[in-house]
Amino acid sequence: MLFMKLRSKIILGMLAMALLIGGSGCRVFQPNFMLRTPANYQFDEIPEKVDTVYRLAVNDVLNFSIMGDYGAPMISNGGFGMNGGMGMNGGMGGGMGMNGGVGMGGGGFSALVEFDGTCKLPIVGRVPLAGMTNREAEAYLEGLYKELEIKNPFVQVGVGNRRIFLFNGTGSGTQVVPLFLENMNLFEVIAMSGGISQNGKAHRIKVIRGDLKDPQVYLMDISTLEGMKMADLTLQPNDIVYIEPRIRPIETFFAAINPYLTALGFLASSVTTIIVVANLN
């Protein structure tokens, strides 16, 4: 009877400790959890409308195609669009004739928006591009090359490193997701990453945006159809999407103490063996 009571107390004590892990104890047993917020944290209101047109920023890697004759060489070389005109490895072949413009051989080139917001380009040198939209940058550069008497300049500008950071639950669920389109929303990004893992909470998704020293933090719940309105939020480059992981206190507790239980079991077995041998003698 005494043994049964003692065992019941041990089991209850272990369950109580397991439940505590869901609170402050999870820092000990689940130290990999990130971006925790206190219970009374005031999240920012999700904006109804945002400026969905991206503006070039410092550290953007821009893909350029700069040609004359309204881009006719691009077509005659058999290339068009991202593959023909804005590739990363095309180099700077094709010459710089006055009639043909700044030909890039259909391959294009890439350049970095540096710390001062400028980009170093052929002939014109460093030009300020940070803060402009793609269309504004294209019109601005076409104007510069036209001033240099390049015939009918044609410029295409694309951002090659637009992406967001997705943390999907725990483990290997971290991804850098490229933003191929201007207006990609949360649903599209989650779909590209393979959906929410079984360890993720669909009702606790944090979107962190802006300066990391003073970011905007939105809390989103897409576990219901009503939450689809939230998921329509247009993501911006460098956003952090954090899908909170599920806390499994009992499983985590037993996984944490299992090595100690094994050691105690071995010790108890050894003591029992010693006692049995001693009694036999």
Coordinates of N, CA, C and O in Angstrom, one line a residue, residues 47-123:
P47 N -2.1 46.4 -41.4 CA -2.5 47.5 -42.3 C -3.5 47.0 -43.3 O -3.3 45.9 -43.9
E48 N -4.5 47.8 -43.6 CA -5.5 47.4 -44.6 C -4.9 47.6 -46.0 O -5.1 46.8 -46.9
K49 N -4.1 48.7 -46.2 CA -3.5 48.9 -47.5 C -2.1 49.3 -47.2 O -1.8 50.1 -46.3
V50 N -1.2 48.8 -48.1 CA 0.2 49.2 -48.0 C 0.7 49.5 -49.4 O 0.1 49.1 -50.4
D51 N 1.8 50.2 -49.5 CA 2.4 50.5 -50.8 C 3.1 49.2 -51.3 O 4.1 48.8 -50.8
T52 N 2.4 48.6 -52.2 CA 2.9 47.3 -52.7 C 4.0 47.4 -53.7 O 4.6 46.4 -54.2
V53 N 4.3 48.7 -54.2 CA 5.4 48.9 -55.2 C 6.7 48.9 -54.4 O 6.9 49.8 -53.6
Y54 N 7.6 48.0 -54.8 CA 8.9 47.9 -54.1 C 9.8 49.1 -54.5 O 9.8 49.4 -55.7
R55 N 10.5 49.6 -53.6 CA 11.5 50.7 -53.8 C 12.9 50.1 -53.6 O 13.1 49.4 -52.6
L56 N 13.8 50.4 -54.5 CA 15.1 49.9 -54.4 C 15.8 50.4 -53.1 O 15.6 51.5 -52.7
A57 N 16.6 49.5 -52.5 CA 17.2 49.8 -51.2 C 18.7 49.4 -51.2 O 19.1 48.6 -52.0
V58 N 19.4 49.9 -50.2 CA 20.8 49.5 -50.0 C 20.9 48.0 -49.9 O 20.1 47.4 -49.2
N59 N 21.9 47.5 -50.5 CA 22.3 46.0 -50.5 C 21.4 45.2 -51.4 O 21.5 44.0 -51.5
D60 N 20.5 45.9 -52.2 CA 19.8 45.1 -53.3 C 20.8 44.8 -54.4 O 21.7 45.6 -54.7
V61 N 20.7 43.6 -54.9 CA 21.5 43.2 -56.1 C 20.6 43.4 -57.3 O 19.6 42.7 -57.4
L62 N 20.9 44.3 -58.1 CA 20.1 44.6 -59.3 C 20.6 44.0 -60.5 O 21.8 43.9 -60.8
N63 N 19.7 43.4 -61.3 CA 20.0 42.8 -62.6 C 19.6 43.9 -63.7 O 18.5 44.4 -63.7
F64 N 20.5 44.2 -64.5 CA 20.4 45.2 -65.6 C 20.4 44.6 -67.0 O 21.2 43.7 -67.2
S65 N 19.7 45.2 -67.9 CA 19.8 45.0 -69.3 C 19.8 46.4 -69.9 O 18.8 47.1 -69.7
I66 N 20.8 46.9 -70.6 CA 20.9 48.2 -71.1 C 21.3 48.1 -72.6 O 22.3 47.6 -72.9
M67 N 20.4 48.6 -73.4 CA 20.6 48.4 -74.9 C 20.1 49.7 -75.6 O 19.4 50.5 -75.0
G68 N 20.4 49.8 -76.9 CA 19.9 50.8 -77.7 C 18.9 50.3 -78.6 O 18.5 49.1 -78.6
D69 N 18.4 51.2 -79.5 CA 17.4 50.8 -80.5 C 16.1 50.1 -79.9 O 15.6 49.1 -80.3
Y70 N 15.7 50.7 -78.7 CA 14.5 50.2 -78.0 C 14.6 48.7 -77.7 O 13.6 48.0 -77.5
G71 N 15.8 48.2 -77.5 CA 16.0 46.8 -77.1 C 16.0 45.9 -78.3 O 15.9 44.6 -78.0
A72 N 16.1 46.3 -79.5 CA 16.0 45.4 -80.7 C 17.2 44.4 -80.6 O 16.9 43.2 -81.0
P73 N 18.4 44.8 -80.2 CA 19.4 43.7 -80.1 C 19.1 42.5 -79.2 O 19.5 41.4 -79.5
M74 N 18.3 42.8 -78.2 CA 17.9 41.7 -77.3 C 17.1 40.7 -78.1 O 17.3 39.4 -77.9
I75 N 16.2 41.1 -79.0 CA 15.4 40.2 -79.7 C 16.2 39.5 -80.8 O 16.1 38.3 -81.0
S76 N 17.0 40.3 -81.5 CA 17.8 39.7 -82.6 C 18.8 38.7 -82.0 O 19.2 37.8 -82.8
N77 N 19.2 38.8 -80.8 CA 20.2 37.8 -80.2 C 19.4 36.6 -79.7 O 20.1 35.7 -79.1
G78 N 18.1 36.6 -79.8 CA 17.4 35.4 -79.4 C 17.0 35.4 -78.0 O 16.6 34.3 -77.5
G79 N 17.2 36.5 -77.3 CA 16.9 36.4 -75.8 C 15.9 37.5 -75.5 O 15.8 38.6 -76.2
F80 N 15.0 37.3 -74.5 CA 14.1 38.3 -74.1 C 13.7 38.0 -72.7 O 13.6 36.9 -72.2
G81 N 13.4 39.0 -71.9 CA 13.0 38.9 -70.5 C 14.1 38.5 -69.6 O 15.3 38.9 -69.9
M82 N 13.8 37.8 -68.5 CA 14.8 37.6 -67.5 C 15.9 36.7 -68.0 O 17.1 36.9 -67.7
N83 N 15.6 35.7 -68.9 CA 16.7 34.8 -69.3 C 17.6 35.4 -70.4 O 18.8 35.2 -70.4
G84 N 17.0 36.2 -71.2 CA 17.8 36.8 -72.3 C 18.4 38.1 -72.0 O 19.4 38.5 -72.4
G85 N 17.7 38.9 -71.1 CA 18.1 40.3 -70.9 C 18.7 40.6 -69.6 O 19.3 41.6 -69.4
M86 N 18.4 39.8 -68.6 CA 18.8 40.2 -67.2 C 19.5 39.0 -66.5 O 19.3 38.9 -65.3
G87 N 20.2 38.2 -67.2 CA 20.9 37.1 -66.5 C 22.0 37.6 -65.6 O 22.6 38.7 -65.8
M88 N 22.4 36.8 -64.6 CA 23.4 37.1 -63.7 C 24.8 36.9 -64.3 O 25.8 37.4 -63.9
N89 N 24.9 35.9 -65.3 CA 26.2 35.5 -65.7 C 26.5 35.9 -67.2 O 27.4 35.4 -67.8
G90 N 25.8 36.9 -67.6 CA 26.0 37.3 -69.0 C 27.2 38.1 -69.3 O 27.6 38.3 -70.5
G91 N 27.8 38.7 -68.3 CA 29.0 39.5 -68.6 C 28.6 40.8 -69.2 O 27.5 41.3 -69.2
M92 N 29.6 41.4 -69.9 CA 29.4 42.7 -70.5 C 29.9 42.7 -72.0 O 30.5 43.7 -72.4
G93 N 29.7 41.6 -72.6 CA 30.0 41.6 -74.0 C 29.1 42.3 -74.9 O 28.0 42.7 -74.5
G94 N 29.4 42.5 -76.2 CA 28.5 43.1 -77.1 C 28.9 44.5 -77.5 O 28.2 45.1 -78.4
G95 N 29.8 45.1 -76.8 CA 30.3 46.4 -77.3 C 29.5 47.6 -76.7 O 28.5 47.4 -76.1
M96 N 29.9 48.8 -77.1 CA 29.2 50.0 -76.6 C 29.1 51.0 -77.8 O 29.5 52.2 -77.6
G97 N 28.7 50.6 -78.9 CA 28.6 51.4 -80.0 C 27.5 52.5 -79.9 O 26.5 52.3 -79.1
M98 N 27.6 53.6 -80.6 CA 26.7 54.7 -80.4 C 25.3 54.3 -81.0 O 24.3 54.8 -80.5
N99 N 25.3 53.6 -82.0 CA 24.0 53.2 -82.7 C 23.4 52.1 -81.9 O 22.2 52.1 -81.7
G100 N 24.2 51.1 -81.4 CA 23.6 50.0 -80.7 C 23.4 50.2 -79.3 O 22.8 49.4 -78.6
G101 N 23.9 51.3 -78.8 CA 23.8 51.5 -77.3 C 24.8 50.7 -76.5 O 25.8 50.3 -77.0
V102 N 24.5 50.5 -75.3 CA 25.4 49.7 -74.4 C 25.0 48.3 -74.5 O 24.1 47.8 -73.8
G103 N 25.5 47.6 -75.5 CA 25.0 46.2 -75.7 C 25.6 45.2 -74.7 O 26.8 45.3 -74.4
M104 N 24.8 44.3 -74.2 CA 25.3 43.4 -73.2 C 25.2 42.0 -73.8 O 25.2 41.0 -73.0
G105 N 25.2 41.8 -75.1 CA 25.2 40.5 -75.7 C 24.0 39.7 -75.3 O 24.0 38.5 -75.4
G106 N 22.8 40.3 -74.9 CA 21.7 39.5 -74.5 C 21.8 38.9 -73.1 O 20.8 38.3 -72.7
G107 N 22.9 39.1 -72.4 CA 23.1 38.5 -71.1 C 22.8 39.4 -69.9 O 22.4 38.9 -68.9
G108 N 23.1 40.7 -70.1 CA 22.9 41.6 -69.0 C 24.0 41.4 -67.9 O 25.0 40.8 -68.1
F109 N 23.8 42.1 -66.8 CA 24.8 42.1 -65.7 C 24.1 42.5 -64.4 O 23.0 42.9 -64.4
S110 N 24.9 42.3 -63.3 CA 24.3 42.7 -62.0 C 25.2 43.6 -61.3 O 26.4 43.7 -61.6
A111 N 24.6 44.4 -60.4 CA 25.4 45.4 -59.7 C 24.7 45.6 -58.3 O 23.5 45.5 -58.2
L112 N 25.5 46.0 -57.3 CA 25.0 46.2 -56.0 C 24.6 47.6 -55.7 O 25.4 48.5 -56.1
V113 N 23.5 47.8 -55.0 CA 23.2 49.2 -54.5 C 24.0 49.3 -53.2 O 23.8 48.6 -52.2
E114 N 25.0 50.2 -53.3 CA 26.0 50.3 -52.2 C 25.5 51.1 -51.0 O 24.3 51.6 -51.0
F115 N 26.3 51.3 -50.0 CA 25.9 51.9 -48.7 C 25.4 53.3 -48.9 O 24.5 53.8 -48.1
D116 N 25.8 54.0 -49.9 CA 25.3 55.4 -50.1 C 24.2 55.5 -51.1 O 23.7 56.6 -51.5
G117 N 23.6 54.3 -51.4 CA 22.4 54.3 -52.3 C 22.7 54.4 -53.8 O 21.8 54.5 -54.6
T118 N 24.0 54.3 -54.2 CA 24.3 54.4 -55.6 C 24.7 53.1 -56.1 O 25.0 52.1 -55.4
C119 N 24.7 53.0 -57.5 CA 25.0 51.8 -58.2 C 26.0 52.2 -59.3 O 25.8 53.2 -60.0
K120 N 27.0 51.4 -59.5 CA 28.1 51.7 -60.5 C 27.7 51.0 -61.8 O 27.6 49.8 -61.9
L121 N 27.5 51.9 -62.9 CA 27.0 51.3 -64.1 C 27.9 51.8 -65.3 O 28.7 52.7 -65.1
P122 N 27.9 51.1 -66.4 CA 28.8 51.4 -67.5 C 28.5 52.8 -68.0 O 27.4 53.3 -68.1
I123 N 29.6 53.5 -68.4 CA 29.6 54.9 -69.0 C 29.2 55.9 -68.0 O 29.9 56.9 -67.8

